[in-house]
Amino acid sequence: DTGVSQDPRHKITKRGQNVTFRCDPISEHNRLYWYRQTLGQGPEFLTYFQNEAQLEKSRLLSDRFSAERPKGSFSTLEIQRTEQGDSAMYLCASSSTMTSGGGETQYFGPGTRLLVL
Amino acid sequence: DAKTTQPTSMDCAEGRAANLPCNHSTISGNEYVYWYRQIHSQGPQYIIHGLKNNETNEMASLIITEDRKSSTLILPHATLRDTAVYYCIVRGFYGGSQGNLIFGKGTKLSVKP
């Protein structure tokens, strides 16, 4: 079990450019979540997938943001026409709805830190 | 908004037990209490969760009051590496829209030598 991985770990871009982040969940986890964390705040939910279906989006996910999980395994989060306000840590988490014992525990990756200049 | 209230910060001496409180007076019957921590610049790390019984694992113990309105996370022998922000989160069982984690500001625990 290698845990949740995210790539890249750091990204610096200029305002107006597009960026794409990738998340590889724990193997066989059917749920995948994206969160955003700005400095001094706790993570905030953006969206989540169950298998390949995107089941919920937060109001934080503007039209410039799109997320996919085409084969129910890895996921990508794209931000188009980046703005300085998009600067944040983007976190991915995965979970399984098929574990016993109650609750559905999300395991987080290390995050991708985005800086928009 | 987060459904929990935690102290902003706490200090603990290295080697002593760290007891982190959390109030969740509006918790409902099917909601779990989860604890995560976040060490600077890393992703949140799962610690433990419980419904109504006390729980223990290799990292910590979770004590939930009988009325479930508050809980305490116990790190039995704190080390410098336990310095982090600790988040107490109340979350529904069924996941999805009831299950995405809602983080508050957490408690900044500083373990001092």
PDB file of C-alpha atoms in Angstrom, chain B residues 3-112:
ATOM      1  CA  LYS B   3     -19.657  21.428  13.870  1.00  0.00           C
ATOM      2  CA  THR B   4     -16.852  21.321  16.428  1.00  0.00           C
ATOM      3  CA  THR B   5     -15.133  23.710  18.806  1.00  0.00           C
ATOM      4  CA  GLN B   6     -11.479  23.300  19.756  1.00  0.00           C
ATOM      5  CA  PRO B   7      -8.983  25.441  21.627  1.00  0.00           C
ATOM      6  CA  THR B   8      -6.790  27.456  19.304  1.00  0.00           C
ATOM      7  CA  SER B   9      -3.527  26.243  20.792  1.00  0.00           C
ATOM      8  CA  MET B  10      -2.047  24.026  23.482  1.00  0.00           C
ATOM      9  CA  ASP B  11       1.417  23.248  24.799  1.00  0.00           C
ATOM     10  CA  CYS B  12       2.651  19.908  26.072  1.00  0.00           C
ATOM     11  CA  ALA B  13       5.958  18.785  27.538  1.00  0.00           C
ATOM     12  CA  GLU B  14       7.799  16.073  25.664  1.00  0.00           C
ATOM     13  CA  GLY B  15       7.108  12.640  27.137  1.00  0.00           C
ATOM     14  CA  ARG B  16       3.885  13.720  28.816  1.00  0.00           C
ATOM     15  CA  ALA B  17       0.380  12.914  27.696  1.00  0.00           C
ATOM     16  CA  ALA B  18      -1.291  15.441  25.426  1.00  0.00           C
ATOM     17  CA  ASN B  19      -5.048  15.720  25.952  1.00  0.00           C
ATOM     18  CA  LEU B  20      -6.827  17.595  23.192  1.00  0.00           C
ATOM     19  CA  PRO B  21     -10.488  18.468  23.847  1.00  0.00           C
ATOM     20  CA  CYS B  22     -13.261  18.913  21.327  1.00  0.00           C
ATOM     21  CA  ASN B  23     -16.860  20.014  21.759  1.00  0.00           C
ATOM     22  CA  HIS B  24     -19.507  18.758  19.347  1.00  0.00           C
ATOM     23  CA  SER B  25     -22.758  19.479  21.136  1.00  0.00           C
ATOM     24  CA  THR B  26     -24.930  19.217  17.990  1.00  0.00           C
ATOM     25  CA  ILE B  27     -23.676  15.791  16.931  1.00  0.00           C
ATOM     26  CA  SER B  28     -26.397  13.485  15.683  1.00  0.00           C
ATOM     27  CA  GLY B  29     -26.790   9.791  16.266  1.00  0.00           C
ATOM     28  CA  ASN B  30     -25.232   8.591  13.007  1.00  0.00           C
ATOM     29  CA  GLU B  31     -22.252  10.933  13.045  1.00  0.00           C
ATOM     30  CA  TYR B  32     -18.729   9.837  13.821  1.00  0.00           C
ATOM     31  CA  VAL B  33     -15.971  11.837  15.482  1.00  0.00           C
ATOM     32  CA  TYR B  34     -12.782  11.866  13.416  1.00  0.00           C
ATOM     33  CA  TRP B  35      -9.381  13.210  14.317  1.00  0.00           C
ATOM     34  CA  TYR B  36      -6.746  14.235  11.817  1.00  0.00           C
ATOM     35  CA  ARG B  37      -3.519  16.113  12.230  1.00  0.00           C
ATOM     36  CA  GLN B  38      -1.495  18.191   9.845  1.00  0.00           C
ATOM     37  CA  ILE B  39       2.189  18.702  10.222  1.00  0.00           C
ATOM     38  CA  HIS B  40       3.469  21.842   8.550  1.00  0.00           C
ATOM     39  CA  SER B  41       3.207  21.732   4.744  1.00  0.00           C
ATOM     40  CA  GLN B  42       2.015  18.126   4.646  1.00  0.00           C
ATOM     41  CA  GLY B  43      -1.372  16.593   3.896  1.00  0.00           C
ATOM     42  CA  PRO B  44      -3.680  15.786   6.822  1.00  0.00           C
ATOM     43  CA  GLN B  45      -2.942  12.482   8.525  1.00  0.00           C
ATOM     44  CA  TYR B  46      -5.743  10.289   9.829  1.00  0.00           C
ATOM     45  CA  ILE B  47      -5.402   9.491  13.530  1.00  0.00           C
ATOM     46  CA  ILE B  48      -8.523   7.791  14.842  1.00  0.00           C
ATOM     47  CA  HIS B  49     -12.312   7.844  14.756  1.00  0.00           C
ATOM     48  CA  GLY B  50     -15.196   6.648  16.891  1.00  0.00           C
ATOM     49  CA  LEU B  51     -18.957   6.597  17.193  1.00  0.00           C
ATOM     50  CA  LYS B  52     -19.744   6.215  20.874  1.00  0.00           C
ATOM     51  CA  ASN B  53     -17.249   3.820  22.398  1.00  0.00           C
ATOM     52  CA  ASN B  54     -13.737   4.772  23.395  1.00  0.00           C
ATOM     53  CA  GLU B  55     -11.182   3.775  20.809  1.00  0.00           C
ATOM     54  CA  THR B  56      -7.449   3.143  20.900  1.00  0.00           C
ATOM     55  CA  ASN B  57      -4.899   2.495  18.190  1.00  0.00           C
ATOM     56  CA  GLU B  58      -1.149   2.687  17.880  1.00  0.00           C
ATOM     57  CA  MET B  59      -1.226   6.463  17.589  1.00  0.00           C
ATOM     58  CA  ALA B  60      -3.761   7.647  20.134  1.00  0.00           C
ATOM     59  CA  SER B  61      -6.835   7.074  22.259  1.00  0.00           C
ATOM     60  CA  LEU B  62     -10.208   8.685  21.732  1.00  0.00           C
ATOM     61  CA  ILE B  63     -12.500   9.202  24.695  1.00  0.00           C
ATOM     62  CA  ILE B  64     -16.098  10.148  23.837  1.00  0.00           C
ATOM     63  CA  THR B  65     -18.423  11.280  26.618  1.00  0.00           C
ATOM     64  CA  GLU B  66     -21.560   9.274  27.231  1.00  0.00           C
ATOM     65  CA  ASP B  67     -23.792  12.022  25.831  1.00  0.00           C
ATOM     66  CA  ARG B  68     -21.422  12.252  22.808  1.00  0.00           C
ATOM     67  CA  LYS B  69     -21.284  16.032  23.067  1.00  0.00           C
ATOM     68  CA  SER B  70     -17.553  16.149  23.571  1.00  0.00           C
ATOM     69  CA  SER B  71     -14.444  14.054  23.128  1.00  0.00           C
ATOM     70  CA  THR B  72     -10.758  14.036  23.997  1.00  0.00           C
ATOM     71  CA  LEU B  73      -7.874  12.846  21.902  1.00  0.00           C
ATOM     72  CA  ILE B  74      -5.023  11.498  23.995  1.00  0.00           C
ATOM     73  CA  LEU B  75      -1.459  11.157  22.764  1.00  0.00           C
ATOM     74  CA  PRO B  76       0.008   9.111  25.618  1.00  0.00           C
ATOM     75  CA  HIS B  77       3.665  10.100  25.313  1.00  0.00           C
ATOM     76  CA  ALA B  78       4.018  13.189  23.163  1.00  0.00           C
ATOM     77  CA  THR B  79       7.194  13.683  21.145  1.00  0.00           C
ATOM     78  CA  LEU B  80       8.495  16.694  19.271  1.00  0.00           C
ATOM     79  CA  ARG B  81       7.223  15.072  16.062  1.00  0.00           C
ATOM     80  CA  ASP B  82       3.674  15.342  17.380  1.00  0.00           C
ATOM     81  CA  THR B  83       3.802  19.119  16.983  1.00  0.00           C
ATOM     82  CA  ALA B  84       1.002  19.784  14.491  1.00  0.00           C
ATOM     83  CA  VAL B  85      -2.481  21.190  13.992  1.00  0.00           C
ATOM     84  CA  TYR B  86      -5.070  18.700  15.225  1.00  0.00           C
ATOM     85  CA  TYR B  87      -8.524  18.705  13.685  1.00  0.00           C
ATOM     86  CA  CYS B  88     -11.624  17.233  15.302  1.00  0.00           C
ATOM     87  CA  ILE B  89     -14.324  16.580  12.701  1.00  0.00           C
ATOM     88  CA  VAL B  90     -17.867  15.303  12.971  1.00  0.00           C
ATOM     89  CA  ARG B  91     -18.980  13.391   9.932  1.00  0.00           C
ATOM     90  CA  GLY B  92     -21.927  11.371   8.764  1.00  0.00           C
ATOM     91  CA  PHE B  93     -21.651   7.659   8.248  1.00  0.00           C
ATOM     92  CA  TYR B  94     -22.897   7.523   4.709  1.00  0.00           C
ATOM     93  CA  GLY B  95     -20.210   9.568   3.074  1.00  0.00           C
ATOM     94  CA  GLY B  96     -20.638  11.770   0.036  1.00  0.00           C
ATOM     95  CA  SER B  97     -22.443  15.001   0.694  1.00  0.00           C
ATOM     96  CA  GLN B  98     -22.829  14.023   4.310  1.00  0.00           C
ATOM     97  CA  GLY B  99     -19.331  12.715   4.420  1.00  0.00           C
ATOM     98  CA  ASN B 100     -16.965  15.244   2.951  1.00  0.00           C
ATOM     99  CA  LEU B 101     -14.834  16.432   5.820  1.00  0.00           C
ATOM    100  CA  ILE B 102     -15.519  19.921   7.156  1.00  0.00           C
ATOM    101  CA  PHE B 103     -12.369  21.233   8.795  1.00  0.00           C
ATOM    102  CA  GLY B 104     -12.365  24.017  11.336  1.00  0.00           C
ATOM    103  CA  LYS B 105      -9.207  25.801  12.431  1.00  0.00           C
ATOM    104  CA  GLY B 106      -8.089  22.969  14.718  1.00  0.00           C
ATOM    105  CA  THR B 107      -5.782  23.084  17.728  1.00  0.00           C
ATOM    106  CA  LYS B 108      -2.140  23.948  17.242  1.00  0.00           C
ATOM    107  CA  LEU B 109      -0.283  21.575  19.570  1.00  0.00           C
ATOM    108  CA  SER B 110       3.274  22.519  20.414  1.00  0.00           C
ATOM    109  CA  VAL B 111       5.337  19.831  22.110  1.00  0.00           C
ATOM    110  CA  LYS B 112       8.248  21.371  23.958  1.00  0.00           C
TER     111      LYS B 112
END
